[in-house]
C-alpha angles and dihedrals in degrees: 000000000000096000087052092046083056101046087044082057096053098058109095095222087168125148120219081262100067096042108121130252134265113219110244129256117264116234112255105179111146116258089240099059095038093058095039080050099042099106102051124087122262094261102050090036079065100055098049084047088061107033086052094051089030085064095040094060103047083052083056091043094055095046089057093056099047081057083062145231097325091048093053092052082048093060091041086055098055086039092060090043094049096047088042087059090045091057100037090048095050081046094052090045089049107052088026085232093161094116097047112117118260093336090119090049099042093044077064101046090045078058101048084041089056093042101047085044091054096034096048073048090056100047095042085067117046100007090064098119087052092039086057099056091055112070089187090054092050098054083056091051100045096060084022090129097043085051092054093046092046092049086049096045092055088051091054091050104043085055088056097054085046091069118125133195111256089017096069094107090043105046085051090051090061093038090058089034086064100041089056098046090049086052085059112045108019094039086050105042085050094059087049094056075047099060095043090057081058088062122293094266102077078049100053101031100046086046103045082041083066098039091044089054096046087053105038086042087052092051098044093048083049103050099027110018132128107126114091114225110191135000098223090063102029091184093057104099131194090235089054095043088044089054105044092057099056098040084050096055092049088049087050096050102042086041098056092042082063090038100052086060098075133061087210084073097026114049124080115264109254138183112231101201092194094060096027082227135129101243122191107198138127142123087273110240127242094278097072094036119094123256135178123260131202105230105228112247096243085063095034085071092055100033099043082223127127088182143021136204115223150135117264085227095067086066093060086051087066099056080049104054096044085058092045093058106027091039107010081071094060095068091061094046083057092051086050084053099053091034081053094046083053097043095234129127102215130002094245143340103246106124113036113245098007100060119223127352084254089063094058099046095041086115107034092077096067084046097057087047090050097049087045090064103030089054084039090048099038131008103036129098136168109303116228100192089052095048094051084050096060092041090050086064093049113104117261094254084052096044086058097046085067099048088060096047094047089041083052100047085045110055083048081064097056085238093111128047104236099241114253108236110218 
């Protein structure tokens, strides 16, 4: 009866209710801003607080780009690992699993596991021709993905021999509670590295997309808004969320049309292995050249236009954009859901106003997923350049083997002359 009383006891039977509280975040808005600020009311203090950071961080966000693409990976990298921080913490105040051995050491290692497997990944595919000069790197990315599994596979055992009596449901809790939250930010932050290879542009558009509907649909829903839209996020409105989708298709498809215009955003992100730089340049594809559109007859009455000149990649802004404010907004509805099941208002305070950096990129994640596949499904076709790389690291005899192969496919087609043997 006793061992059944303890293992009764075990068991976490608790309601939402009686899940415990996070402390609250502490306010970290800057002196300077709270005193200039002192005499409006809290609502309006708040948005001055965010406009202001809000601001701040798209001036930061430019000057990042204009660093270039490492320094934007840079900048994805210290995004996921930030948001990574932000989960697991909320995770550790919550089951109160300080005290559980080697959890907080081995949360870290599982995220440095799933990082050096998608980034080995990463480099493996556009970074061959530097990979081949380096006996020692191509050893790694050879057995990249044994190496992966192995370093997971320590860390799995390791949690297994960390196991304690009486801590069995928690210590499962956390170790689900990782896995989940790896799923979310490192996954994601990898598709988006893997957008910007793609050109810069299916970096910049789908993310200001997401940025340009958080803040029109803000400002609608603050100037205009009395309908409630969900119940997880009670200050979210229909007019804002109305709002922000229209002004957002009209950004993206402004943006992109600036954008189109120049090979820096356009052209696919190479290595160049002779100058160890990032280089952006290409002849851009049709996709970013301008064509001539027939105006349909409905528009041609209100516009007073038979044709059009755009990009064809303004089209596919479209598609983004629309993604960006009618689904975009779900992932932040998800993040209000789990803020709401932990009885906390942001994930962290790191950034005054806005809450944690969590807060910010709740949304951004569905939106790296989408632009994966879009660009997968349908933009992209066989890549030339990729395909020379990885034949440029085949044996000789390999190499030849190919020629042949290619020589012979060729003349069948009529596109190469047989050689006359004398």
């Amino acid at each position: 009866e006793v061992d059944l009383e303890e293992r009764l006891g075990e068991l976490d039977l608790r309601s939402d209710s009686d899940v415990p509280d996070v402390p609250p975040a502490t306010d970290s808005t800057p002196e300077i801003l709270k005193r200039a600020l002192s005499g409006l009311s809290a609502r309006w203090k708040n948005w001055w607080i965010r406009g202001i950071l809000t601001l701040a961080m798209i001036s930061g966000f430019f000057l990042i780009i204009y660093l270039g693409s490492f320094m934007l990976m840079l900048l994805v990298l210290s995004i996921q690992v930030k948001c990574y921080h932000e989960i697991i913490t909320i995770g550790y105040r919550v089951y109160h699993s300080y005290d559980l051995p080697w959890f907080r050491s081995l949360s870290w290692y599982f995220l440095l596991c799933v990082n050096y497997f998608f980034y080995g990944e990463t480099v493996a595919d556009y970074f061959a021709t530097f990979v081949q000069r380096r006996e020692q790197l191509q050893f790694l990315i050879r057995y990249h993905r044994f190496i992966s599994f192995a370093l997971y596979l320590t860390g799995f055992c390791m949690f297994v021999l960390s196991l304690v009596k009486k801590h069995y449901r928690l210590q499962f809790y956390m170790f689900a509670w990782t896995h989940v939250t790896l799923l979310i930010t490192v996954t994601q932050s990898h598709l988006v590295i893997q957008n910007l290879f793609e050109g810069m542009i299916w970096f910049l558009v789908p993310i200001s997309s997401v940025i340009c509907n958080d803040i029109t649909a803000y400002i609608f829903g603050f100037f205009f808004g009395r309908t409630p839209l969900i119940k997880l996020s009670p200050k979210k409105t229909w007019e804002g969320f109305i709002g922000g989708f229209f002004s957002t298709v009209v950004f993206g498809f402004i943006f992109s049309y600036f954008l189109a215009q120049h090979q820096y955003f356009v052209c696919p992100v190479e290595y160049n292995s002779e100058t160890n730089r990032f280089v952006t340049e290409c002849e851009p594809s049709e996709l970013f050249q301008m064509k001539k559109y027939s105006v349909p007859p409905l528009l041609q009455a209100v516009l007073g236009w038979e044709t059009v000149n755009m990009y064809p990649f303004q089209m596919h802004s479209i598609a983004l954009s629309t993604f960006a404010s009618l689904i975009g907004p779900f992932g932040g509805f998800f993040a209000s859901g789990f803020k709401r099941a932990f009885k906390i208002k942001d994930f962290a305070d790191t950034i005054p106003g806005h809450g944690g950096i969590m807060d910010r990129f709740d949304c951004q994640y569905l939106m790296a997923t989408f632009v994966h596949v879009y660009i997968t499904s349908f933009i992209r076709g066989p890549n030339p350049s990729k395909l020379l790389k990885q034949l440029l690291i085949l044996q000789p005899e390999q190499q030849l083997s190919v020629y042949k192969t290619l020589k012979s496919h060729l003349i069948e087609k009529g596109i190469l002359q047989p050689s006359l043997k004398g």
